[in-house]
């Protein structure tokens, strides 16, 4: 069984990279104020602190998401 990743404080450079990559916009609603860094796949459900698992969300969207998986990133793989 995989061990849960620990929550960390992101360095300023990582935060700025994610904000810039996401055009300083909430990736859910497009708002440009009160932004934060969010784990796409929550740490509680096996997500990591890798930069590819981070997105920009506003406070409202981040609060609404809580620890649930963001369905926009659900992956479906065929067994063929």
Short mmCIF file of N, CA, C and O in Angstrom, two decimals:
data_model
loop_
_atom_site.label_atom_id
_atom_site.label_comp_id
_atom_site.label_asym_id
_atom_site.label_seq_id
_atom_site.Cartn_x
_atom_site.Cartn_y
_atom_site.Cartn_z
N UNK A 1 0.85 -1.18 0.00
CA UNK A 1 0.00 0.00 0.00
C UNK A 1 0.89 1.24 0.00
O UNK A 1 1.87 1.31 0.73
N UNK A 2 0.54 2.21 -0.78
CA UNK A 2 1.31 3.44 -0.91
C UNK A 2 1.08 4.34 0.29
O UNK A 2 -0.04 4.52 0.75
N UNK A 3 2.16 4.94 0.79
CA UNK A 3 2.08 5.83 1.93
C UNK A 3 1.58 7.21 1.48
O UNK A 3 1.95 7.71 0.42
N UNK A 4 0.75 7.83 2.30
CA UNK A 4 0.20 9.15 2.01
C UNK A 4 1.31 10.20 2.01
O UNK A 4 2.16 10.21 2.90
N UNK A 5 1.31 11.09 1.00
CA UNK A 5 2.28 12.18 0.95
C UNK A 5 1.97 13.18 2.06
O UNK A 5 0.82 13.42 2.40
N UNK A 6 3.03 13.77 2.61
CA UNK A 6 2.87 14.76 3.66
C UNK A 6 2.57 16.12 3.05
O UNK A 6 3.08 16.47 1.99
N UNK A 7 1.72 16.89 3.73
CA UNK A 7 1.43 18.26 3.30
C UNK A 7 2.66 19.11 3.57
O UNK A 7 3.26 19.02 4.63
N UNK A 8 3.05 19.91 2.58
CA UNK A 8 4.23 20.76 2.72
C UNK A 8 3.86 22.21 2.38
O UNK A 8 2.83 22.46 1.74
N UNK A 9 4.68 23.13 2.82
CA UNK A 9 4.54 24.52 2.38
C UNK A 9 5.32 24.64 1.08
O UNK A 9 6.50 24.27 1.02
N UNK A 10 4.66 25.13 0.05
CA UNK A 10 5.33 25.23 -1.24
C UNK A 10 6.26 26.44 -1.26
O UNK A 10 5.88 27.53 -0.84
N UNK A 11 7.47 26.26 -1.77
CA UNK A 11 8.38 27.39 -1.91
C UNK A 11 7.77 28.47 -2.80
O UNK A 11 6.95 28.17 -3.69
N UNK A 12 8.16 29.70 -2.58
CA UNK A 12 7.65 30.84 -3.35
C UNK A 12 7.79 30.58 -4.86
O UNK A 12 6.89 30.90 -5.63
N UNK A 13 8.91 30.02 -5.28
CA UNK A 13 9.15 29.77 -6.71
C UNK A 13 8.13 28.79 -7.29
O UNK A 13 7.70 28.96 -8.43
N UNK A 14 7.76 27.79 -6.53
CA UNK A 14 6.77 26.81 -6.99
C UNK A 14 5.40 27.47 -7.10
O UNK A 14 4.70 27.31 -8.10
N UNK A 15 5.02 28.24 -6.08
CA UNK A 15 3.73 28.93 -6.10
C UNK A 15 3.65 29.87 -7.31
O UNK A 15 2.66 29.86 -8.04
N UNK A 16 4.70 30.65 -7.54
CA UNK A 16 4.70 31.58 -8.67
C UNK A 16 4.65 30.85 -10.00
O UNK A 16 3.97 31.27 -10.93
N UNK A 17 5.35 29.71 -10.11
CA UNK A 17 5.31 28.92 -11.34
C UNK A 17 3.89 28.44 -11.63
O UNK A 17 3.40 28.56 -12.76
N UNK A 18 3.23 27.88 -10.61
CA UNK A 18 1.86 27.36 -10.81
C UNK A 18 0.91 28.51 -11.17
O UNK A 18 0.11 28.38 -12.10
N UNK A 19 0.99 29.63 -10.45
CA UNK A 19 0.13 30.79 -10.76
C UNK A 19 0.37 31.26 -12.19
O UNK A 19 -0.57 31.51 -12.94
N UNK A 20 1.64 31.36 -12.59
CA UNK A 20 1.95 31.83 -13.95
C UNK A 20 1.47 30.83 -14.99
O UNK A 20 0.86 31.20 -16.00
N UNK A 21 1.73 29.55 -14.76
CA UNK A 21 1.29 28.50 -15.69
C UNK A 21 -0.22 28.55 -15.89
O UNK A 21 -0.73 28.36 -16.99
N UNK A 22 -0.95 28.84 -14.80
CA UNK A 22 -2.42 28.87 -14.84
C UNK A 22 -2.97 30.27 -15.12
O UNK A 22 -4.16 30.52 -14.91
N UNK A 23 -2.10 31.17 -15.61
CA UNK A 23 -2.50 32.53 -15.98
C UNK A 23 -3.13 33.31 -14.83
O UNK A 23 -4.03 34.12 -15.06
N UNK A 24 -2.69 33.04 -13.62
CA UNK A 24 -3.21 33.74 -12.43
C UNK A 24 -4.75 33.73 -12.40
O UNK A 24 -5.38 34.73 -12.08
N UNK A 25 -5.32 32.56 -12.74
CA UNK A 25 -6.78 32.39 -12.75
C UNK A 25 -7.15 31.09 -12.06
O UNK A 25 -6.45 30.09 -12.21
N UNK A 26 -8.29 31.13 -11.37
CA UNK A 26 -8.85 29.90 -10.81
C UNK A 26 -9.14 28.95 -11.96
O UNK A 26 -9.78 29.34 -12.95
N UNK A 27 -8.68 27.73 -11.87
CA UNK A 27 -8.88 26.76 -12.94
C UNK A 27 -10.29 26.18 -12.96
O UNK A 27 -10.64 25.45 -13.88
N UNK A 28 -11.11 26.56 -12.00
CA UNK A 28 -12.49 26.11 -11.97
C UNK A 28 -13.46 27.19 -12.45
O UNK A 28 -14.30 26.94 -13.30
N UNK A 29 -13.31 28.43 -11.92
CA UNK A 29 -14.29 29.48 -12.26
C UNK A 29 -13.69 30.68 -13.00
O UNK A 29 -14.42 31.53 -13.48
N UNK A 30 -12.37 30.77 -13.06
CA UNK A 30 -11.73 31.87 -13.78
C UNK A 30 -11.44 33.11 -12.96
O UNK A 30 -10.87 34.07 -13.47
N UNK A 31 -11.82 33.12 -11.69
CA UNK A 31 -11.58 34.28 -10.83
C UNK A 31 -10.08 34.56 -10.75
O UNK A 31 -9.26 33.64 -10.83
N UNK A 32 -9.73 35.84 -10.55
CA UNK A 32 -8.32 36.21 -10.51
C UNK A 32 -7.89 36.78 -9.16
O UNK A 32 -6.79 37.33 -9.05
N UNK A 33 -8.71 36.66 -8.14
CA UNK A 33 -8.35 37.14 -6.80
C UNK A 33 -8.50 36.02 -5.78
O UNK A 33 -9.19 35.03 -6.03
N UNK A 34 -7.85 36.21 -4.63
CA UNK A 34 -7.90 35.23 -3.53
C UNK A 34 -7.52 33.83 -4.01
O UNK A 34 -8.22 32.84 -3.74
N UNK A 35 -6.40 33.74 -4.73
CA UNK A 35 -5.96 32.47 -5.31
C UNK A 35 -5.11 31.68 -4.34
O UNK A 35 -4.40 32.22 -3.50
N UNK A 36 -5.18 30.35 -4.49
CA UNK A 36 -4.38 29.45 -3.69
C UNK A 36 -3.94 28.27 -4.54
O UNK A 36 -4.45 28.07 -5.65
N UNK A 37 -3.01 27.52 -4.01
CA UNK A 37 -2.53 26.31 -4.69
C UNK A 37 -3.32 25.13 -4.14
O UNK A 37 -3.49 24.98 -2.93
N UNK A 38 -3.79 24.27 -5.03
CA UNK A 38 -4.61 23.12 -4.66
C UNK A 38 -4.02 21.85 -5.27
O UNK A 38 -3.44 21.89 -6.36
N UNK A 39 -4.17 20.75 -4.56
CA UNK A 39 -3.80 19.44 -5.09
C UNK A 39 -4.96 18.93 -5.95
O UNK A 39 -6.09 18.82 -5.46
N UNK A 40 -4.71 18.62 -7.21
CA UNK A 40 -5.75 18.10 -8.10
C UNK A 40 -6.27 16.78 -7.53
O UNK A 40 -7.46 16.60 -7.33
N UNK A 41 -5.36 15.86 -7.30
CA UNK A 41 -5.70 14.62 -6.60
C UNK A 41 -5.29 14.85 -5.15
O UNK A 41 -4.10 15.03 -4.86
N UNK A 42 -6.25 14.92 -4.24
CA UNK A 42 -5.93 15.23 -2.83
C UNK A 42 -4.91 14.26 -2.23
O UNK A 42 -4.88 13.07 -2.58
N UNK A 43 -4.10 14.80 -1.33
CA UNK A 43 -3.13 13.95 -0.64
C UNK A 43 -3.83 12.81 0.07
O UNK A 43 -3.32 11.69 0.12
N UNK A 44 -5.02 13.07 0.61
CA UNK A 44 -5.77 12.06 1.37
C UNK A 44 -6.19 10.88 0.51
O UNK A 44 -6.48 9.81 1.03
N UNK A 45 -6.22 11.08 -0.82
CA UNK A 45 -6.63 9.98 -1.70
C UNK A 45 -5.49 9.52 -2.61
O UNK A 45 -5.73 8.98 -3.69
N UNK A 46 -4.26 9.77 -2.19
CA UNK A 46 -3.11 9.25 -2.93
C UNK A 46 -2.39 10.24 -3.81
O UNK A 46 -1.45 9.88 -4.52
N UNK A 47 -2.80 11.51 -3.83
CA UNK A 47 -2.13 12.52 -4.62
C UNK A 47 -0.76 12.84 -4.06
O UNK A 47 -0.44 12.48 -2.92
N UNK A 48 0.05 13.53 -4.86
CA UNK A 48 1.40 13.87 -4.44
C UNK A 48 1.60 15.38 -4.45
O UNK A 48 0.74 16.13 -4.93
N UNK A 49 2.75 15.81 -3.98
CA UNK A 49 3.11 17.22 -4.01
C UNK A 49 3.82 17.59 -5.31
O UNK A 49 4.33 18.69 -5.44
N UNK A 50 3.83 16.69 -6.28
CA UNK A 50 4.46 16.95 -7.57
C UNK A 50 3.77 18.13 -8.26
O UNK A 50 2.55 18.27 -8.18
N UNK A 51 4.53 18.94 -8.96
CA UNK A 51 4.00 20.14 -9.60
C UNK A 51 2.89 19.82 -10.61
O UNK A 51 1.99 20.62 -10.82
N UNK A 52 2.92 18.63 -11.18
CA UNK A 52 1.88 18.23 -12.14
C UNK A 52 0.55 17.96 -11.44
O UNK A 52 -0.49 17.86 -12.11
N UNK A 53 0.55 17.85 -10.12
CA UNK A 53 -0.67 17.61 -9.35
C UNK A 53 -1.16 18.88 -8.66
O UNK A 53 -2.00 18.83 -7.78
N UNK A 54 -0.64 20.03 -9.07
CA UNK A 54 -1.03 21.30 -8.45
C UNK A 54 -1.79 22.16 -9.44
O UNK A 54 -1.50 22.13 -10.65
N UNK A 55 -2.75 22.91 -8.93
CA UNK A 55 -3.51 23.83 -9.76
C UNK A 55 -3.85 25.07 -8.95
O UNK A 55 -3.79 25.06 -7.72
N UNK A 56 -4.22 26.14 -9.66
CA UNK A 56 -4.64 27.37 -9.02
C UNK A 56 -6.15 27.35 -8.84
O UNK A 56 -6.88 27.11 -9.80
N UNK A 57 -6.61 27.58 -7.61
CA UNK A 57 -8.04 27.70 -7.33
C UNK A 57 -8.26 28.94 -6.47
O UNK A 57 -7.38 29.32 -5.68
N UNK A 58 -9.42 29.56 -6.60
CA UNK A 58 -9.78 30.66 -5.71
C UNK A 58 -10.24 30.05 -4.38
O UNK A 58 -10.51 28.85 -4.29
N UNK A 59 -10.35 30.87 -3.37
CA UNK A 59 -10.75 30.39 -2.06
C UNK A 59 -12.10 29.69 -2.07
O UNK A 59 -12.28 28.66 -1.43
N UNK A 60 -13.06 30.24 -2.82
CA UNK A 60 -14.40 29.65 -2.86
C UNK A 60 -14.39 28.25 -3.48
O UNK A 60 -14.99 27.32 -2.94
N UNK A 61 -13.71 28.12 -4.63
CA UNK A 61 -13.68 26.81 -5.30
C UNK A 61 -12.87 25.81 -4.48
O UNK A 61 -13.24 24.63 -4.41
N UNK A 62 -11.79 26.26 -3.86
CA UNK A 62 -10.99 25.37 -3.03
C UNK A 62 -11.80 24.88 -1.84
O UNK A 62 -11.76 23.69 -1.50
N UNK A 63 -12.56 25.76 -1.21
CA UNK A 63 -13.40 25.36 -0.07
C UNK A 63 -14.49 24.40 -0.49
O UNK A 63 -14.82 23.46 0.23
N UNK A 64 -15.07 24.65 -1.66
CA UNK A 64 -16.15 23.78 -2.14
C UNK A 64 -15.63 22.39 -2.49
O UNK A 64 -16.32 21.40 -2.30
N UNK A 65 -14.40 22.31 -2.97
CA UNK A 65 -13.81 21.03 -3.37
C UNK A 65 -13.49 20.18 -2.15
O UNK A 65 -13.68 18.98 -2.17
N UNK A 66 -13.00 20.81 -1.09
CA UNK A 66 -12.57 20.13 0.13
C UNK A 66 -11.55 19.05 -0.22
O UNK A 66 -10.57 19.33 -0.87
N UNK A 67 -11.77 17.81 0.19
CA UNK A 67 -10.80 16.74 -0.07
C UNK A 67 -11.27 15.79 -1.18
O UNK A 67 -10.74 14.72 -1.35
N UNK A 68 -12.28 16.22 -1.93
CA UNK A 68 -12.81 15.36 -2.97
C UNK A 68 -11.98 15.46 -4.24
O UNK A 68 -11.39 16.48 -4.55
N UNK A 69 -11.99 14.38 -5.00
CA UNK A 69 -11.27 14.34 -6.26
C UNK A 69 -11.99 15.21 -7.28
O UNK A 69 -13.22 15.19 -7.38
N UNK A 70 -11.24 15.98 -8.04
CA UNK A 70 -11.79 16.84 -9.08
C UNK A 70 -12.08 15.98 -10.31
O UNK A 70 -11.16 15.50 -10.97
N UNK A 71 -13.34 15.77 -10.61
CA UNK A 71 -13.76 14.87 -11.69
C UNK A 71 -13.23 15.27 -13.06
O UNK A 71 -13.14 14.44 -13.96
N UNK A 72 -12.84 16.54 -13.24
CA UNK A 72 -12.29 16.96 -14.52
C UNK A 72 -11.00 16.23 -14.85
O UNK A 72 -10.58 16.18 -16.00
N UNK A 73 -10.37 15.66 -13.84
CA UNK A 73 -9.10 14.99 -14.05
C UNK A 73 -9.20 13.48 -13.93
O UNK A 73 -8.20 12.79 -13.82
N UNK A 74 -10.42 12.96 -13.97
CA UNK A 74 -10.64 11.51 -13.91
C UNK A 74 -10.05 10.87 -15.16
O UNK A 74 -10.27 11.34 -16.27
N UNK A 75 -9.29 9.83 -14.98
CA UNK A 75 -8.66 9.15 -16.11
C UNK A 75 -9.35 7.80 -16.33
O UNK A 75 -9.59 7.06 -15.40
N UNK A 76 -9.66 7.53 -17.57
CA UNK A 76 -10.27 6.24 -17.92
C UNK A 76 -9.31 5.51 -18.85
O UNK A 76 -8.94 6.03 -19.89
N UNK A 77 -8.94 4.30 -18.45
CA UNK A 77 -8.01 3.52 -19.24
C UNK A 77 -8.70 2.25 -19.70
O UNK A 77 -9.42 1.61 -18.95
N UNK A 78 -8.47 1.89 -20.94
CA UNK A 78 -9.06 0.65 -21.43
C UNK A 78 -8.10 -0.48 -21.12
O UNK A 78 -6.89 -0.29 -20.97
N UNK A 79 -8.63 -1.66 -21.02
CA UNK A 79 -7.79 -2.81 -20.68
C UNK A 79 -7.30 -3.52 -21.93
O UNK A 79 -6.69 -4.57 -21.85
N UNK A 80 -7.57 -2.96 -23.11
CA UNK A 80 -7.12 -3.64 -24.34
C UNK A 80 -5.72 -3.30 -24.72
O UNK A 80 -5.07 -2.44 -24.27
#
